[in-house]
Amino acid sequence: MARAIWSGSISFGLLNVPVKLYSAVSKQTVRFRELREGDGSRVKHKRVAESDGKEVPYEKIVKGYEYAPDQYVVLSRDELSELEPQRSRTIEIQDFVDLDDIDPIYFEQPYYLGPDKGAARAYALLVQAMKDSRKVAIARFVLRNKEHLAAIRPMEDVLTLTTMRFQDEVTSPGDLDGEVFEEEKPKKPEKRELEMAKQLIESLAGNFKPNSYRDEYREELLDLLERKAEGKDVVSAPTEEPKPTKAPDLMAALEESLAAVKGDEAATDGKGSKPKPKAKAKSSSRSKSSSKSKSSSSSNGRKSSSRKKTKARS
């Protein structure tokens, strides 16, 4: 059962809706411990002073801001606590805007907002009103002693809250000072190249289906860990990095890509299934590596079974 990590109320106008905040994501990160090579002893990190190498207790550590090389302004815990935002339990809505007006670069961490006790009716009213108006609420609230900007919008019958970056935290493309184009700014694409690129995009266009995408690296890592835990020998083939398409080869690459997609469409025999590109630059090196290491269909079956066991444990 999901546990609330914060509780408070959504406030706009004279309306207050008590809510609880729940995490909307569960990161599937494979975590490692640091061990000493040879005997596998756990490695611990200690806080030590640079001047004499002695360990420093946590309660003796203060915060220092380096305003010049090796020059610090020190703040005590009391001074920092006085500057912390007030621990308000209110999500204060400031504006309602169109979702298309928000560039995705501003979005940070997603959460769900659920109704607190006795707030189901007011919560349902807010959800339906926001659905009908097709607007996103921009709000401020305090979470873990930090003030956050957030976007609130309905998803089915639930409200979602996504923390956002403030404007001064987002780097503008104009601030990169030529770092994007290290050599020279590219010339305007030729009309024929542009048309073929658009055709390729259109041929691969479709609806976003989250379950169509997998973390292939994580799956292969879990499979590797499973095989090593079972004492199996692991032989890895060298991988090849995809090479960038050079300007003179653009048309040839576009034509070949379109031909590959049309070939896939013909292979569906008019059944209407969405064709997939024959090759993906991201996974091409992995495909080459895995094809060399898999010698038979029976080994594939063992690999699939092994992966399922690992997923169940994780």
Short mmCIF file of C-alpha atoms in Angstrom, two decimals:
data_model
loop_
_atom_site.label_atom_id
_atom_site.label_comp_id
_atom_site.label_asym_id
_atom_site.label_seq_id
_atom_site.Cartn_x
_atom_site.Cartn_y
_atom_site.Cartn_z
CA MET A 1 0.00 0.00 0.00
CA ALA A 2 1.31 3.43 -0.97
CA ARG A 3 2.22 5.71 1.92
CA ALA A 4 1.74 9.46 1.88
CA ILE A 5 4.98 11.44 2.16
CA TRP A 6 3.32 14.82 2.83
CA SER A 7 -0.10 16.13 3.80
CA GLY A 8 -1.65 19.57 3.54
CA SER A 9 -4.26 21.32 1.44
CA ILE A 10 -4.70 22.85 -2.00
CA SER A 11 -5.74 26.47 -1.66
CA PHE A 12 -7.15 28.83 -4.29
CA GLY A 13 -9.63 31.57 -3.69
CA LEU A 14 -11.61 30.63 -0.58
CA LEU A 15 -11.52 26.92 -1.37
CA ASN A 16 -9.25 24.58 0.63
CA VAL A 17 -9.02 20.91 -0.30
CA PRO A 18 -7.11 18.67 2.17
CA VAL A 19 -4.78 16.34 0.24
CA LYS A 20 -1.99 13.82 0.67
CA LEU A 21 1.11 13.58 -1.53
CA TYR A 22 2.30 10.23 -2.92
CA SER A 23 5.33 9.39 -5.03
CA ALA A 24 4.39 8.69 -8.66
CA VAL A 25 7.55 6.84 -9.65
CA SER A 26 9.49 3.81 -8.43
CA LYS A 27 13.04 3.94 -9.74
CA GLN A 28 14.40 0.55 -10.77
CA THR A 29 18.06 1.36 -10.21
CA VAL A 30 20.50 -1.51 -9.76
CA ARG A 31 22.59 -0.56 -6.72
CA PHE A 32 26.11 -1.74 -5.96
CA ARG A 33 28.18 -1.85 -2.75
CA GLU A 34 31.83 -0.84 -2.73
CA LEU A 35 34.05 -3.80 -1.84
CA ARG A 36 37.78 -4.33 -1.51
CA GLU A 37 39.12 -6.34 -4.42
CA GLY A 38 40.42 -9.69 -3.30
CA ASP A 39 38.46 -10.43 -0.12
CA GLY A 40 35.16 -8.60 -0.78
CA SER A 41 35.32 -6.59 2.46
CA ARG A 42 32.84 -3.69 2.60
CA VAL A 43 34.37 -0.24 2.12
CA LYS A 44 33.19 2.56 4.44
CA HIS A 45 33.57 6.29 3.86
CA LYS A 46 34.50 8.60 6.72
CA ARG A 47 34.39 12.37 7.09
CA VAL A 48 37.94 13.51 7.75
CA ALA A 49 39.52 16.96 8.09
CA GLU A 50 41.81 17.91 5.24
CA SER A 51 44.40 19.53 7.48
CA ASP A 52 45.21 16.61 9.81
CA GLY A 53 43.26 13.62 8.42
CA LYS A 54 41.28 13.15 11.65
CA GLU A 55 37.67 11.97 11.53
CA VAL A 56 35.09 14.71 12.23
CA PRO A 57 31.83 13.88 14.12
CA TYR A 58 28.66 14.98 12.33
CA GLU A 59 27.70 17.42 15.11
CA LYS A 60 31.02 19.26 14.63
CA ILE A 61 30.44 19.94 10.94
CA VAL A 62 29.24 23.39 9.82
CA LYS A 63 28.28 24.69 6.38
CA GLY A 64 30.66 26.95 4.48
CA TYR A 65 30.14 28.84 1.23
CA GLU A 66 33.33 29.30 -0.82
CA TYR A 67 33.20 32.88 -2.14
CA ALA A 68 36.89 32.85 -3.22
CA PRO A 69 39.53 30.09 -3.45
CA ASP A 70 39.89 28.64 0.06
CA GLN A 71 37.86 31.54 1.50
CA TYR A 72 34.57 30.58 3.21
CA VAL A 73 31.58 32.24 4.82
CA VAL A 74 30.44 29.90 7.60
CA LEU A 75 26.80 29.55 8.65
CA SER A 76 25.65 27.73 11.76
CA ARG A 77 22.68 25.37 11.86
CA ASP A 78 20.65 28.00 13.71
CA GLU A 79 21.37 30.63 11.05
CA LEU A 80 20.37 28.23 8.29
CA SER A 81 17.17 27.17 10.08
CA GLU A 82 16.08 30.82 10.38
CA LEU A 83 16.32 31.17 6.60
CA GLU A 84 14.39 28.00 5.84
CA PRO A 85 10.94 28.56 4.33
CA GLN A 86 8.04 28.37 6.77
CA ARG A 87 6.78 24.84 7.09
CA SER A 88 3.45 25.63 5.51
CA ARG A 89 1.01 22.82 4.78
CA THR A 90 -0.60 24.69 1.91
CA ILE A 91 -0.24 24.19 -1.82
CA GLU A 92 -1.07 27.71 -2.95
CA ILE A 93 -2.34 27.93 -6.53
CA GLN A 94 -1.22 31.14 -8.22
CA ASP A 95 -2.28 30.72 -11.86
CA PHE A 96 -4.09 28.43 -14.28
CA VAL A 97 -2.36 28.01 -17.65
CA ASP A 98 -2.45 25.84 -20.77
CA LEU A 99 -0.25 22.75 -20.61
CA ASP A 100 1.18 23.56 -24.05
CA ASP A 101 2.54 26.82 -22.60
CA ILE A 102 4.95 24.91 -20.33
CA ASP A 103 8.14 23.64 -21.92
CA PRO A 104 8.89 20.09 -20.64
CA ILE A 105 12.39 21.25 -19.62
CA TYR A 106 10.77 22.86 -16.57
CA PHE A 107 9.29 19.59 -15.26
CA GLU A 108 11.17 17.77 -12.51
CA GLN A 109 9.64 15.13 -10.15
CA PRO A 110 6.09 13.72 -10.45
CA TYR A 111 3.73 12.91 -7.56
CA TYR A 112 0.08 12.00 -7.04
CA LEU A 113 -2.28 14.07 -4.92
CA GLY A 114 -5.05 12.14 -3.16
CA PRO A 115 -7.91 13.45 -1.01
CA ASP A 116 -7.45 13.48 2.76
CA LYS A 117 -10.21 12.38 5.13
CA GLY A 118 -13.49 14.21 4.54
CA ALA A 119 -12.26 15.91 1.35
CA ALA A 120 -13.46 13.44 -1.31
CA ARG A 121 -16.32 15.65 -2.57
CA ALA A 122 -14.27 18.85 -2.81
CA TYR A 123 -11.40 16.88 -4.38
CA ALA A 124 -13.68 15.35 -7.05
CA LEU A 125 -15.09 18.80 -7.79
CA LEU A 126 -11.60 20.22 -8.37
CA VAL A 127 -10.60 17.30 -10.59
CA GLN A 128 -13.70 17.66 -12.78
CA ALA A 129 -13.43 21.44 -12.99
CA MET A 130 -9.80 21.21 -14.13
CA LYS A 131 -10.71 18.50 -16.65
CA ASP A 132 -13.45 20.64 -18.15
CA SER A 133 -11.33 23.80 -18.27
CA ARG A 134 -8.31 21.89 -19.65
CA LYS A 135 -6.01 24.02 -17.53
CA VAL A 136 -2.91 23.32 -15.42
CA ALA A 137 -2.55 24.93 -12.00
CA ILE A 138 0.79 26.56 -11.17
CA ALA A 139 1.39 26.51 -7.42
CA ARG A 140 3.98 26.92 -4.66
CA PHE A 141 4.49 24.65 -1.65
CA VAL A 142 7.19 23.60 0.84
CA LEU A 143 8.51 20.03 0.83
CA ARG A 144 11.52 18.88 2.88
CA ASN A 145 12.40 22.43 3.97
CA LYS A 146 12.56 23.67 0.39
CA GLU A 147 10.10 25.82 -1.51
CA HIS A 148 8.97 24.29 -4.80
CA LEU A 149 7.17 25.50 -7.88
CA ALA A 150 4.70 22.88 -9.10
CA ALA A 151 2.22 22.07 -11.87
CA ILE A 152 -1.04 20.36 -10.89
CA ARG A 153 -3.19 18.63 -13.50
CA PRO A 154 -5.78 15.84 -13.60
CA MET A 155 -4.98 12.32 -14.82
CA GLU A 156 -8.14 10.22 -15.09
CA ASP A 157 -9.80 10.80 -11.68
CA VAL A 158 -6.64 11.75 -9.78
CA LEU A 159 -4.64 14.96 -9.50
CA THR A 160 -0.93 14.85 -10.29
CA LEU A 161 1.65 17.30 -8.97
CA THR A 162 4.98 17.75 -10.74
CA THR A 163 7.67 19.88 -9.16
CA MET A 164 9.20 22.38 -11.55
CA ARG A 165 12.47 24.21 -12.03
CA PHE A 166 12.48 27.97 -11.54
CA GLN A 167 13.29 30.08 -14.58
CA ASP A 168 16.80 30.98 -13.40
CA GLU A 169 17.63 27.27 -13.06
CA VAL A 170 17.05 26.60 -16.76
CA THR A 171 19.89 27.37 -19.16
CA SER A 172 18.83 29.11 -22.36
CA PRO A 173 20.27 27.82 -25.66
CA GLY A 174 21.56 31.35 -26.20
CA ASP A 175 23.71 31.04 -23.05
CA LEU A 176 25.78 28.17 -24.42
CA ASP A 177 28.20 30.58 -26.17
CA GLY A 178 28.73 28.48 -29.25
CA GLU A 179 29.27 25.23 -27.35
CA VAL A 180 26.50 23.47 -29.30
CA PHE A 181 28.15 24.03 -32.68
CA GLU A 182 31.84 23.69 -31.87
CA GLU A 183 33.02 23.91 -35.47
CA GLU A 184 30.62 26.16 -37.35
CA LYS A 185 26.90 26.75 -37.53
CA PRO A 186 25.38 24.31 -40.05
CA LYS A 187 23.98 25.57 -43.31
CA LYS A 188 20.27 25.55 -44.05
CA PRO A 189 19.17 22.02 -45.12
CA GLU A 190 18.49 21.46 -48.78
CA LYS A 191 14.81 21.22 -49.73
CA ARG A 192 15.03 17.60 -50.92
CA GLU A 193 16.86 16.50 -47.76
CA LEU A 194 14.26 18.23 -45.59
CA GLU A 195 11.35 16.62 -47.43
CA MET A 196 12.85 13.15 -47.09
CA ALA A 197 13.57 13.71 -43.39
CA LYS A 198 9.91 14.71 -42.90
CA GLN A 199 8.80 11.57 -44.75
CA LEU A 200 10.95 9.42 -42.49
CA ILE A 201 9.51 11.08 -39.38
CA GLU A 202 5.96 10.61 -40.67
CA SER A 203 6.59 6.95 -41.52
CA LEU A 204 7.74 6.29 -37.94
CA ALA A 205 5.03 8.42 -36.29
CA GLY A 206 2.55 6.80 -33.92
CA ASN A 207 0.94 7.03 -30.50
CA PHE A 208 3.11 7.03 -27.40
CA LYS A 209 2.90 3.61 -25.71
CA PRO A 210 5.05 3.52 -22.53
CA ASN A 211 5.05 -0.30 -22.37
CA SER A 212 6.80 -0.42 -25.76
CA TYR A 213 10.03 0.89 -24.25
CA ARG A 214 12.26 -1.07 -21.88
CA ASP A 215 15.42 -0.33 -19.94
CA GLU A 216 17.58 -2.71 -22.00
CA TYR A 217 20.74 -1.86 -20.06
CA ARG A 218 19.10 -2.76 -16.74
CA GLU A 219 17.73 -6.02 -18.12
CA GLU A 220 21.13 -7.05 -19.47
CA LEU A 221 22.82 -6.02 -16.22
CA LEU A 222 20.41 -8.11 -14.14
CA ASP A 223 20.94 -11.05 -16.50
CA LEU A 224 24.72 -10.69 -16.14
CA LEU A 225 24.44 -10.57 -12.33
CA GLU A 226 22.20 -13.65 -12.35
CA ARG A 227 24.61 -15.65 -14.49
CA LYS A 228 27.63 -14.65 -12.39
CA ALA A 229 25.74 -15.49 -9.17
CA GLU A 230 25.12 -18.97 -10.61
CA GLY A 231 28.83 -19.34 -11.29
CA LYS A 232 28.57 -19.25 -15.07
CA ASP A 233 31.37 -17.95 -17.28
CA VAL A 234 30.55 -14.65 -18.92
CA VAL A 235 32.07 -13.77 -22.27
CA SER A 236 31.35 -10.30 -23.62
CA ALA A 237 31.86 -9.31 -27.22
CA PRO A 238 33.36 -5.91 -28.04
CA THR A 239 30.76 -3.26 -28.77
CA GLU A 240 30.78 -0.84 -31.67
CA GLU A 241 29.83 2.79 -31.28
CA PRO A 242 27.52 4.13 -34.02
CA LYS A 243 29.28 6.60 -36.27
CA PRO A 244 27.67 9.96 -37.11
CA THR A 245 26.26 10.37 -40.60
CA LYS A 246 28.46 12.75 -42.58
CA ALA A 247 26.95 15.52 -44.67
CA PRO A 248 27.65 13.94 -48.09
CA ASP A 249 25.97 10.72 -46.93
CA LEU A 250 22.75 12.34 -45.67
CA MET A 251 20.67 11.62 -48.77
CA ALA A 252 21.90 8.04 -49.01
CA ALA A 253 21.10 7.44 -45.32
CA LEU A 254 17.61 8.97 -45.70
CA GLU A 255 16.84 6.93 -48.81
CA GLU A 256 18.02 3.71 -47.17
CA SER A 257 16.00 4.41 -44.03
CA LEU A 258 12.82 5.09 -46.01
CA ALA A 259 13.36 1.93 -48.08
CA ALA A 260 13.76 -0.11 -44.88
CA VAL A 261 10.51 1.28 -43.44
CA LYS A 262 8.62 0.61 -46.69
CA GLY A 263 9.99 -2.91 -46.68
CA ASP A 264 8.58 -3.42 -43.19
CA GLU A 265 5.22 -2.07 -44.32
CA ALA A 266 5.13 -4.54 -47.22
CA ALA A 267 6.00 -7.39 -44.82
CA THR A 268 2.82 -6.72 -42.79
CA ASP A 269 0.70 -7.88 -45.79
CA GLY A 270 -1.75 -5.04 -45.28
CA LYS A 271 -2.71 -6.16 -41.76
CA GLY A 272 -2.37 -2.60 -40.56
CA SER A 273 0.17 -3.23 -37.79
CA LYS A 274 2.58 -0.40 -37.13
CA PRO A 275 5.96 -1.04 -38.75
CA LYS A 276 9.11 -0.68 -36.69
CA PRO A 277 12.48 0.49 -37.99
CA LYS A 278 14.86 -2.35 -38.76
CA ALA A 279 17.73 -0.85 -36.86
CA LYS A 280 18.08 1.47 -33.90
CA ALA A 281 21.34 3.30 -33.35
CA LYS A 282 20.93 3.06 -29.59
CA SER A 283 20.74 -0.70 -29.44
CA SER A 284 22.65 -1.75 -32.55
CA SER A 285 25.86 -2.45 -30.65
CA ARG A 286 23.99 -4.47 -28.05
CA SER A 287 22.30 -6.52 -30.75
CA LYS A 288 25.65 -7.40 -32.30
CA SER A 289 27.07 -8.31 -28.90
CA SER A 290 24.13 -10.46 -27.86
CA SER A 291 23.93 -12.29 -31.19
CA LYS A 292 27.53 -13.47 -30.79
CA SER A 293 27.05 -14.65 -27.21
CA LYS A 294 23.75 -16.56 -27.75
CA SER A 295 24.56 -19.84 -29.42
CA SER A 296 21.16 -21.56 -29.43
CA SER A 297 17.47 -21.06 -28.76
CA SER A 298 17.78 -23.13 -25.59
CA SER A 299 20.24 -20.66 -24.12
CA ASN A 300 17.74 -17.91 -24.92
CA GLY A 301 15.11 -19.76 -22.92
CA ARG A 302 17.45 -20.10 -19.94
CA LYS A 303 18.29 -16.40 -20.16
CA SER A 304 14.60 -15.37 -20.17
CA SER A 305 13.83 -17.63 -17.20
CA SER A 306 16.85 -16.30 -15.31
CA ARG A 307 15.78 -12.71 -15.91
CA LYS A 308 12.28 -13.35 -14.62
CA LYS A 309 13.70 -14.81 -11.37
CA THR A 310 15.90 -11.72 -10.90
CA LYS A 311 12.99 -9.36 -11.50
CA ALA A 312 10.90 -11.21 -8.92
CA ARG A 313 13.63 -10.80 -6.32
CA SER A 314 14.18 -7.09 -7.14
#
